[in-house]
Structures are given as structure tokens and as C-alpha cells.
Amino acid sequence: MENENTENVSETVSESVQEAKKVLHLDDLKEFITWQNLAKLTTTIIAILIFYIVYRIIKNVVLKKAKDKMQPHNAMLLNKIVSYVFYVLISMYILGLFGINLSAIWGAAGVAGLAIGFAAQTSVSNLISGLFVLSEKTIKMGDYISIGDESGIVDSIGLLSIKIHTLDNQLVRIPNSTVINSNLKNYNSYTKRRLVFDIPISYEADLDKALNAIKKVPAACPAVLQEPEPAIFYDGFGDAISLKLAVWFENGQLAEVKNQVYTNIVKICRADNVEIPYTRYDVKIINNK
């Protein structure tokens, strides 16, 4: 009786082992693990390590020279291209070692690429536009730009879009096709900017006196450049006579210039008794009694 139980347990264990072998494909794995395949695997690992070391050396040398001669966004793009080329070459090398037909893969990739191209025309348009954006070099990271209704500081320039953050620290992604097809204003392209202030002057005021008073304003503002020379001129009639003051300043001084100029306009006009008109309303109180 005990012998029968032992035989049953042995058969059960044997069946379990055979089932586990089938599930884990141990027989197939045993056939695969040969000295030839192990040598091939070892060679592949060593080759990949060598390729990776060479890739890191080339990447560091290329990026070091790119940082000295290229703008940051172009250097970043070059970094991505070098990485993608390495991954493609390594993938092709590994597939070739295991006897996979690369020509068939390239053919399938061509058909798939054609189908994807038709399905993603917008992305292709952005990609082509991205090449124009990079080649024009009208934008670089850190610039303050305005495109359509969006304004902000450029964080990154990619092949599909540029990313900016607004002055209230909100991320905005702008497709490259929009950049190409819209009017772009870059406030950092030049080191100096000009700002024109519109100052209303009363019709009853002495215009020569008003002109001489406003001429004192640029000298009273430290942030305003005296070269190029500020310009002051009358520019039309309306509810008041329009007097223009155009001043130059260094980029990044916009808020400071506005504060200084507006403050000194009011101070000097008050000191010289030059009236700056504003809208007034007459209120008439009717007493029924």
C-alpha cells in the first residue's frame, strides 16, 4: 500500500515537473543555451559597452564644441540627434547579430512612415516649420517674445513646438507652424529699446513752456539713455494736444523706465505749472423742494 502511494506521489511530481518545463520552455531554453550562443551574447554585451563608451566620448566632445559655437537650443537639439543616432545604430547592430533581415524592417518602416505621415500632417507641418525656426535664429532660450496673444520667456525650442512661461509663471506651448505663420516680436533681439509716452497738454497751456518742461524729464530719469538722444514733439489734436516723449533704455529696464518717466512728468509739470488735462464731470443736484 505504501509502495503504491509512493509511486503515485512520484508520478504526480514527475507530471508537475514536465508541466513546469512546458510552461517555462526549459527544453527550448536548453537548446538555445549553447556555447556558440553564449559566446555571441558575450561578444554582443562587450561590443555594446565599447559602443557606449565611444558614444559618450563623441557626445561630450561634440557638445563641448557646440556650447562654444552654437546657441543653447541648437546645442540641445544636437544632443538629442546624437543620442537618437546611437540608439538606432545599436538596435541595428543587435538585430543583425541575431540574423534578423533589416531590409524587410526598413521596408515595413517606410510603409508605416508613409501611413503615419498622412495621419499626422499637422505634426509634419510643425516639424518642417521647426527646421525653419532653428535655421532663422530669430529666437533663443531666455528671450522675451510675443506671438499672437501669447507673451513670455522662451524655455525650450524643439522640432515640433516652442515652450514659454508667461510673466505670471504659466507654461504655454506654441506649435512651430504658428510661429512661422504669425508675427513674432522678440524684445531681446537688440540691447536697446525705445518707448514712446503720450502726454496730453491743455489747449489753454503755453505750448513752448510745456515743451521745455517735458525736455527736463529724460535727464531726471537715471534709467533713460541720453544716447541715442530722447525725442520730444507734438503729434496731433484731440481732446487735448498730444505731446510725444520717446526715450531709449537698456533691455530689462522697462518697468523702471515707466516708473521714472511717469513720476517725473507729473513732478515737473506741477513745478512748472503745466496743466495735464483729464476728464471732468459736472454734477448738478436738483432739490425738488
mmCIF file of C-alpha atoms in Angstrom:
data_model
loop_
_atom_site.group_PDB
_atom_site.id
_atom_site.type_symbol
_atom_site.label_atom_id
_atom_site.label_comp_id
_atom_site.label_asym_id
_atom_site.label_seq_id
_atom_site.Cartn_x
_atom_site.Cartn_y
_atom_site.Cartn_z
ATOM 1 C CA MET A 1 0.000 0.000 0.000
ATOM 2 C CA GLU A 2 2.813 2.338 0.916
ATOM 3 C CA ASN A 3 4.608 1.466 -2.345
ATOM 4 C CA GLU A 4 1.516 2.379 -4.353
ATOM 5 C CA ASN A 5 1.245 5.745 -2.578
ATOM 6 C CA THR A 6 4.927 6.414 -3.188
ATOM 7 C CA GLU A 7 4.554 5.571 -6.877
ATOM 8 C CA ASN A 8 1.512 7.890 -7.158
ATOM 9 C CA VAL A 9 3.407 10.755 -5.497
ATOM 10 C CA SER A 10 6.378 10.172 -7.811
ATOM 11 C CA GLU A 11 4.121 10.195 -10.872
ATOM 12 C CA THR A 12 2.426 13.393 -9.678
ATOM 13 C CA VAL A 13 5.778 15.113 -9.070
ATOM 14 C CA SER A 14 7.045 13.930 -12.458
ATOM 15 C CA GLU A 15 3.939 15.266 -14.219
ATOM 16 C CA SER A 16 4.306 18.585 -12.362
ATOM 17 C CA VAL A 17 7.921 18.874 -13.400
ATOM 18 C CA GLN A 18 7.066 18.142 -17.030
ATOM 19 C CA GLU A 19 4.253 20.703 -16.939
ATOM 20 C CA ALA A 20 6.592 23.313 -15.445
ATOM 21 C CA LYS A 21 9.129 22.623 -18.179
ATOM 22 C CA LYS A 22 6.485 23.208 -20.836
ATOM 23 C CA VAL A 23 5.253 26.422 -19.237
ATOM 24 C CA LEU A 24 8.769 27.825 -18.726
ATOM 25 C CA HIS A 25 10.021 26.477 -22.093
ATOM 26 C CA LEU A 26 13.020 24.970 -20.328
ATOM 27 C CA ASP A 27 13.637 22.487 -23.147
ATOM 28 C CA ASP A 28 13.716 25.294 -25.720
ATOM 29 C CA LEU A 29 15.942 27.342 -23.415
ATOM 30 C CA LYS A 30 18.312 24.397 -23.021
ATOM 31 C CA GLU A 31 18.584 24.138 -26.806
ATOM 32 C CA PHE A 32 19.251 27.869 -27.055
ATOM 33 C CA ILE A 33 21.919 27.945 -24.353
ATOM 34 C CA THR A 34 24.836 26.641 -26.329
ATOM 35 C CA TRP A 35 28.477 27.656 -26.208
ATOM 36 C CA GLN A 36 28.074 29.341 -29.564
ATOM 37 C CA ASN A 37 25.092 31.438 -28.409
ATOM 38 C CA LEU A 38 26.780 32.263 -25.093
ATOM 39 C CA ALA A 39 29.866 33.454 -26.986
ATOM 40 C CA LYS A 40 27.650 35.530 -29.262
ATOM 41 C CA LEU A 41 25.836 37.033 -26.260
ATOM 42 C CA THR A 42 29.122 37.844 -24.512
ATOM 43 C CA THR A 43 30.501 39.434 -27.676
ATOM 44 C CA THR A 44 27.332 41.482 -28.045
ATOM 45 C CA ILE A 45 27.487 42.788 -24.457
ATOM 46 C CA ILE A 46 31.179 43.705 -24.823
ATOM 47 C CA ALA A 47 30.524 45.401 -28.172
ATOM 48 C CA ILE A 48 27.606 47.398 -26.725
ATOM 49 C CA LEU A 49 29.779 48.553 -23.810
ATOM 50 C CA ILE A 50 32.524 49.648 -26.235
ATOM 51 C CA PHE A 51 29.991 51.437 -28.439
ATOM 52 C CA TYR A 52 28.519 53.149 -25.396
ATOM 53 C CA ILE A 53 31.925 54.382 -24.206
ATOM 54 C CA VAL A 54 32.751 55.684 -27.695
ATOM 55 C CA TYR A 55 29.305 57.299 -27.884
ATOM 56 C CA ARG A 56 29.826 59.102 -24.549
ATOM 57 C CA ILE A 57 33.250 60.358 -25.639
ATOM 58 C CA ILE A 58 31.948 61.611 -29.000
ATOM 59 C CA LYS A 59 28.899 63.170 -27.357
ATOM 60 C CA ASN A 60 30.974 65.033 -24.756
ATOM 61 C CA VAL A 61 33.424 66.331 -27.397
ATOM 62 C CA VAL A 62 30.657 67.418 -29.779
ATOM 63 C CA LEU A 63 28.600 69.117 -27.052
ATOM 64 C CA LYS A 64 31.657 70.875 -25.615
ATOM 65 C CA LYS A 65 32.426 72.420 -29.000
ATOM 66 C CA ALA A 66 28.720 73.087 -29.697
ATOM 67 C CA LYS A 67 28.314 75.068 -26.461
ATOM 68 C CA ASP A 68 31.159 77.364 -27.524
ATOM 69 C CA LYS A 69 29.933 77.935 -31.082
ATOM 70 C CA MET A 70 26.166 77.333 -31.032
ATOM 71 C CA GLN A 71 23.158 78.767 -29.253
ATOM 72 C CA PRO A 72 21.856 76.702 -26.281
ATOM 73 C CA HIS A 73 18.724 75.424 -28.075
ATOM 74 C CA ASN A 74 20.793 74.251 -31.079
ATOM 75 C CA ALA A 75 23.239 72.512 -28.744
ATOM 76 C CA MET A 76 20.305 70.800 -27.004
ATOM 77 C CA LEU A 77 18.893 69.680 -30.366
ATOM 78 C CA LEU A 78 22.304 68.345 -31.435
ATOM 79 C CA ASN A 79 22.465 66.395 -28.176
ATOM 80 C CA LYS A 80 19.149 64.697 -28.999
ATOM 81 C CA ILE A 81 20.223 63.904 -32.572
ATOM 82 C CA VAL A 82 23.489 62.276 -31.410
ATOM 83 C CA SER A 83 21.549 60.181 -28.872
ATOM 84 C CA TYR A 84 18.940 59.051 -31.435
ATOM 85 C CA VAL A 85 21.650 58.072 -33.944
ATOM 86 C CA PHE A 86 23.383 55.970 -31.268
ATOM 87 C CA TYR A 87 20.157 54.153 -30.319
ATOM 88 C CA VAL A 88 19.348 53.401 -33.984
ATOM 89 C CA LEU A 89 22.847 52.060 -34.721
ATOM 90 C CA ILE A 90 22.877 49.887 -31.584
ATOM 91 C CA SER A 91 19.425 48.488 -32.429
ATOM 92 C CA MET A 92 20.524 47.674 -35.992
ATOM 93 C CA TYR A 93 23.711 46.008 -34.701
ATOM 94 C CA ILE A 94 21.842 43.786 -32.235
ATOM 95 C CA LEU A 95 19.203 42.801 -34.811
ATOM 96 C CA GLY A 96 21.942 41.963 -37.321
ATOM 97 C CA LEU A 97 23.720 39.699 -34.830
ATOM 98 C CA PHE A 98 20.621 37.569 -34.416
ATOM 99 C CA GLY A 99 20.126 37.227 -38.164
ATOM 100 C CA ILE A 100 17.087 39.474 -38.488
ATOM 101 C CA ASN A 101 16.569 40.793 -42.034
ATOM 102 C CA LEU A 102 16.996 44.573 -41.785
ATOM 103 C CA SER A 103 15.838 45.241 -45.343
ATOM 104 C CA ALA A 104 12.395 43.871 -44.504
ATOM 105 C CA ILE A 105 12.268 46.089 -41.417
ATOM 106 C CA TRP A 106 13.250 49.161 -43.464
ATOM 107 C CA GLY A 107 10.550 48.331 -45.994
ATOM 108 C CA ALA A 108 7.921 47.990 -43.276
ATOM 109 C CA ALA A 109 9.161 51.201 -41.654
ATOM 110 C CA GLY A 110 8.806 53.016 -44.984
ATOM 111 C CA VAL A 111 5.200 51.900 -45.406
ATOM 112 C CA ALA A 112 4.420 52.709 -41.776
ATOM 113 C CA GLY A 113 6.123 56.101 -42.111
ATOM 114 C CA LEU A 114 4.033 56.921 -45.171
ATOM 115 C CA ALA A 115 0.818 55.993 -43.345
ATOM 116 C CA ILE A 116 1.830 57.964 -40.265
ATOM 117 C CA GLY A 117 2.753 60.936 -42.445
ATOM 118 C CA PHE A 118 -0.746 61.102 -43.915
ATOM 119 C CA ALA A 119 -2.299 60.660 -40.488
ATOM 120 C CA ALA A 120 -0.135 63.324 -38.838
ATOM 121 C CA GLN A 121 0.050 66.141 -41.365
ATOM 122 C CA THR A 122 -0.075 68.761 -38.592
ATOM 123 C CA SER A 123 2.931 67.239 -36.855
ATOM 124 C CA VAL A 124 4.840 67.098 -40.141
ATOM 125 C CA SER A 125 3.994 70.756 -40.747
ATOM 126 C CA ASN A 126 5.277 71.633 -37.273
ATOM 127 C CA LEU A 127 8.417 69.573 -37.875
ATOM 128 C CA ILE A 128 9.222 71.385 -41.128
ATOM 129 C CA SER A 129 8.392 74.724 -39.513
ATOM 130 C CA GLY A 130 10.703 73.796 -36.637
ATOM 131 C CA LEU A 131 13.612 73.468 -39.058
ATOM 132 C CA PHE A 132 12.874 76.985 -40.345
ATOM 133 C CA VAL A 133 12.637 78.340 -36.785
ATOM 134 C CA LEU A 134 16.028 76.844 -35.925
ATOM 135 C CA SER A 135 17.672 77.984 -39.163
ATOM 136 C CA GLU A 136 16.360 81.575 -38.896
ATOM 137 C CA LYS A 137 17.839 82.004 -35.407
ATOM 138 C CA THR A 138 15.296 84.692 -34.533
ATOM 139 C CA ILE A 139 14.595 83.107 -31.126
ATOM 140 C CA LYS A 140 16.866 81.762 -28.424
ATOM 141 C CA MET A 141 16.229 80.447 -24.931
ATOM 142 C CA GLY A 142 15.734 83.215 -22.394
ATOM 143 C CA ASP A 143 14.254 85.689 -24.911
ATOM 144 C CA TYR A 144 11.047 87.521 -24.073
ATOM 145 C CA ILE A 145 8.769 87.130 -27.099
ATOM 146 C CA SER A 146 5.218 87.834 -28.195
ATOM 147 C CA ILE A 147 3.324 85.648 -30.704
ATOM 148 C CA GLY A 148 -0.343 86.468 -31.293
ATOM 149 C CA ASP A 149 -1.998 86.813 -27.893
ATOM 150 C CA GLU A 150 0.771 84.990 -26.030
ATOM 151 C CA SER A 151 3.846 86.595 -24.466
ATOM 152 C CA GLY A 152 6.533 85.063 -22.298
ATOM 153 C CA ILE A 153 10.117 83.914 -21.815
ATOM 154 C CA VAL A 154 11.368 81.077 -24.040
ATOM 155 C CA ASP A 155 12.201 77.891 -22.085
ATOM 156 C CA SER A 156 12.867 75.468 -24.944
ATOM 157 C CA ILE A 157 12.858 75.282 -28.742
ATOM 158 C CA GLY A 158 12.016 71.871 -30.192
ATOM 159 C CA LEU A 159 11.313 70.439 -33.615
ATOM 160 C CA LEU A 160 7.544 70.470 -33.008
ATOM 161 C CA SER A 161 6.979 73.456 -30.730
ATOM 162 C CA ILE A 162 8.486 76.083 -28.501
ATOM 163 C CA LYS A 163 7.635 76.370 -24.811
ATOM 164 C CA ILE A 164 7.440 79.668 -22.967
ATOM 165 C CA HIS A 165 6.414 80.710 -19.487
ATOM 166 C CA THR A 166 4.363 83.858 -19.033
ATOM 167 C CA LEU A 167 5.105 86.602 -16.520
ATOM 168 C CA ASP A 168 2.554 85.002 -14.161
ATOM 169 C CA ASN A 169 4.533 81.732 -14.497
ATOM 170 C CA GLN A 170 2.143 79.754 -16.723
ATOM 171 C CA LEU A 171 3.511 77.281 -19.280
ATOM 172 C CA VAL A 172 2.422 77.918 -22.881
ATOM 173 C CA ARG A 173 3.238 75.546 -25.763
ATOM 174 C CA ILE A 174 3.227 77.182 -29.205
ATOM 175 C CA PRO A 175 3.366 74.934 -32.325
ATOM 176 C CA ASN A 176 6.172 75.831 -34.723
ATOM 177 C CA SER A 177 3.709 76.286 -37.596
ATOM 178 C CA THR A 178 2.084 79.086 -35.555
ATOM 179 C CA VAL A 179 5.499 80.673 -35.007
ATOM 180 C CA ILE A 180 6.206 80.670 -38.741
ATOM 181 C CA ASN A 181 2.735 81.869 -39.813
ATOM 182 C CA SER A 182 2.349 84.609 -37.163
ATOM 183 C CA ASN A 183 4.020 87.922 -36.492
ATOM 184 C CA LEU A 184 6.780 87.334 -33.962
ATOM 185 C CA LYS A 185 8.038 90.104 -31.708
ATOM 186 C CA ASN A 186 11.330 89.431 -29.920
ATOM 187 C CA TYR A 187 12.091 92.018 -27.241
ATOM 188 C CA ASN A 188 15.633 90.719 -26.664
ATOM 189 C CA SER A 189 16.989 90.822 -30.206
ATOM 190 C CA TYR A 190 18.681 94.166 -29.538
ATOM 191 C CA THR A 191 20.295 95.525 -26.407
ATOM 192 C CA LYS A 192 18.388 98.824 -26.545
ATOM 193 C CA ARG A 193 14.674 99.593 -26.789
ATOM 194 C CA ARG A 194 12.612 102.725 -27.348
ATOM 195 C CA LEU A 195 9.384 103.611 -25.599
ATOM 196 C CA VAL A 196 7.051 106.458 -26.594
ATOM 197 C CA PHE A 197 4.982 108.254 -23.936
ATOM 198 C CA ASP A 198 1.836 110.179 -24.928
ATOM 199 C CA ILE A 199 1.367 113.291 -22.779
ATOM 200 C CA PRO A 200 -1.873 115.291 -23.140
ATOM 201 C CA ILE A 201 -1.443 119.071 -22.962
ATOM 202 C CA SER A 202 -4.289 121.513 -22.361
ATOM 203 C CA TYR A 203 -5.317 123.842 -25.222
ATOM 204 C CA GLU A 204 -5.052 126.753 -22.777
ATOM 205 C CA ALA A 205 -1.439 125.913 -21.886
ATOM 206 C CA ASP A 206 1.646 127.721 -23.176
ATOM 207 C CA LEU A 207 2.898 125.116 -25.688
ATOM 208 C CA ASP A 208 6.517 126.331 -25.659
ATOM 209 C CA LYS A 209 6.526 126.220 -21.878
ATOM 210 C CA ALA A 210 5.069 122.707 -21.911
ATOM 211 C CA LEU A 211 7.670 121.564 -24.430
ATOM 212 C CA ASN A 212 10.541 122.958 -22.335
ATOM 213 C CA ALA A 213 9.115 121.316 -19.206
ATOM 214 C CA ILE A 214 8.961 117.855 -20.786
ATOM 215 C CA LYS A 215 12.525 118.296 -22.105
ATOM 216 C CA LYS A 216 13.684 118.155 -18.478
ATOM 217 C CA VAL A 217 12.158 114.698 -17.901
ATOM 218 C CA PRO A 218 14.792 112.410 -19.545
ATOM 219 C CA ALA A 219 17.654 113.983 -17.568
ATOM 220 C CA ALA A 220 15.746 113.341 -14.328
ATOM 221 C CA CYS A 221 15.408 109.602 -15.087
ATOM 222 C CA PRO A 222 18.593 107.534 -14.397
ATOM 223 C CA ALA A 223 17.301 104.540 -16.394
ATOM 224 C CA VAL A 224 16.793 106.619 -19.565
ATOM 225 C CA LEU A 225 19.720 106.694 -22.018
ATOM 226 C CA GLN A 226 20.922 110.060 -23.248
ATOM 227 C CA GLU A 227 22.428 108.402 -26.313
ATOM 228 C CA PRO A 228 20.523 107.894 -28.598
ATOM 229 C CA GLU A 229 19.039 111.272 -27.737
ATOM 230 C CA PRO A 230 15.421 111.394 -26.494
ATOM 231 C CA ALA A 231 12.884 112.904 -28.916
ATOM 232 C CA ILE A 232 10.072 115.317 -27.948
ATOM 233 C CA PHE A 233 7.439 116.515 -30.436
ATOM 234 C CA TYR A 234 3.778 117.468 -30.797
ATOM 235 C CA ASP A 235 1.704 114.889 -32.653
ATOM 236 C CA GLY A 236 -1.870 115.979 -33.298
ATOM 237 C CA PHE A 237 -5.071 117.264 -31.755
ATOM 238 C CA GLY A 238 -7.902 115.556 -29.946
ATOM 239 C CA ASP A 239 -9.476 116.021 -26.532
ATOM 240 C CA ALA A 240 -6.075 117.553 -25.760
ATOM 241 C CA ILE A 241 -2.913 118.403 -27.690
ATOM 242 C CA SER A 242 -0.779 115.239 -27.955
ATOM 243 C CA LEU A 243 2.852 115.675 -26.921
ATOM 244 C CA LYS A 244 5.143 112.679 -27.503
ATOM 245 C CA LEU A 245 8.248 111.795 -25.484
ATOM 246 C CA ALA A 246 10.389 108.992 -26.993
ATOM 247 C CA VAL A 247 13.191 107.619 -24.813
ATOM 248 C CA TRP A 248 15.769 104.853 -25.193
ATOM 249 C CA PHE A 249 16.763 102.373 -22.477
ATOM 250 C CA GLU A 250 18.596 99.105 -21.921
ATOM 251 C CA ASN A 251 16.650 95.857 -22.264
ATOM 252 C CA GLY A 252 15.273 94.678 -18.938
ATOM 253 C CA GLN A 253 14.663 98.228 -17.654
ATOM 254 C CA LEU A 254 11.081 98.605 -18.906
ATOM 255 C CA ALA A 255 9.306 98.783 -15.551
ATOM 256 C CA GLU A 256 11.978 101.076 -14.087
ATOM 257 C CA VAL A 257 11.791 103.457 -17.064
ATOM 258 C CA LYS A 258 7.991 103.659 -16.914
ATOM 259 C CA ASN A 259 8.013 104.409 -13.196
ATOM 260 C CA GLN A 260 10.698 107.082 -13.501
ATOM 261 C CA VAL A 261 9.288 108.815 -16.583
ATOM 262 C CA TYR A 262 5.660 108.984 -15.439
ATOM 263 C CA THR A 263 6.679 110.164 -11.964
ATOM 264 C CA ASN A 264 8.926 112.932 -13.301
ATOM 265 C CA ILE A 265 6.375 114.073 -15.897
ATOM 266 C CA VAL A 266 3.881 114.777 -13.119
ATOM 267 C CA LYS A 267 6.508 116.363 -10.825
ATOM 268 C CA ILE A 268 7.966 118.691 -13.464
ATOM 269 C CA CYS A 269 4.583 119.685 -14.915
ATOM 270 C CA ARG A 270 3.335 120.595 -11.430
ATOM 271 C CA ALA A 271 6.521 122.547 -10.674
ATOM 272 C CA ASP A 272 6.307 124.490 -13.977
ATOM 273 C CA ASN A 273 2.509 124.978 -13.788
ATOM 274 C CA VAL A 274 1.862 122.953 -16.962
ATOM 275 C CA GLU A 275 -1.642 121.503 -16.850
ATOM 276 C CA ILE A 276 -2.199 117.859 -17.779
ATOM 277 C CA PRO A 277 -5.923 117.753 -18.592
ATOM 278 C CA TYR A 278 -8.191 114.938 -17.502
ATOM 279 C CA THR A 279 -11.889 114.167 -17.890
ATOM 280 C CA ARG A 280 -14.154 116.130 -15.585
ATOM 281 C CA TYR A 281 -17.852 115.748 -14.884
ATOM 282 C CA ASP A 282 -20.260 118.461 -13.684
ATOM 283 C CA VAL A 283 -22.799 117.137 -11.205
ATOM 284 C CA LYS A 284 -25.992 119.146 -10.757
ATOM 285 C CA ILE A 285 -28.074 118.401 -7.667
ATOM 286 C CA ILE A 286 -31.804 119.022 -8.090
ATOM 287 C CA ASN A 287 -33.765 119.787 -4.973
ATOM 288 C CA ASN A 288 -37.499 119.196 -5.598
ATOM 289 C CA LYS A 289 -38.391 121.155 -2.509
#
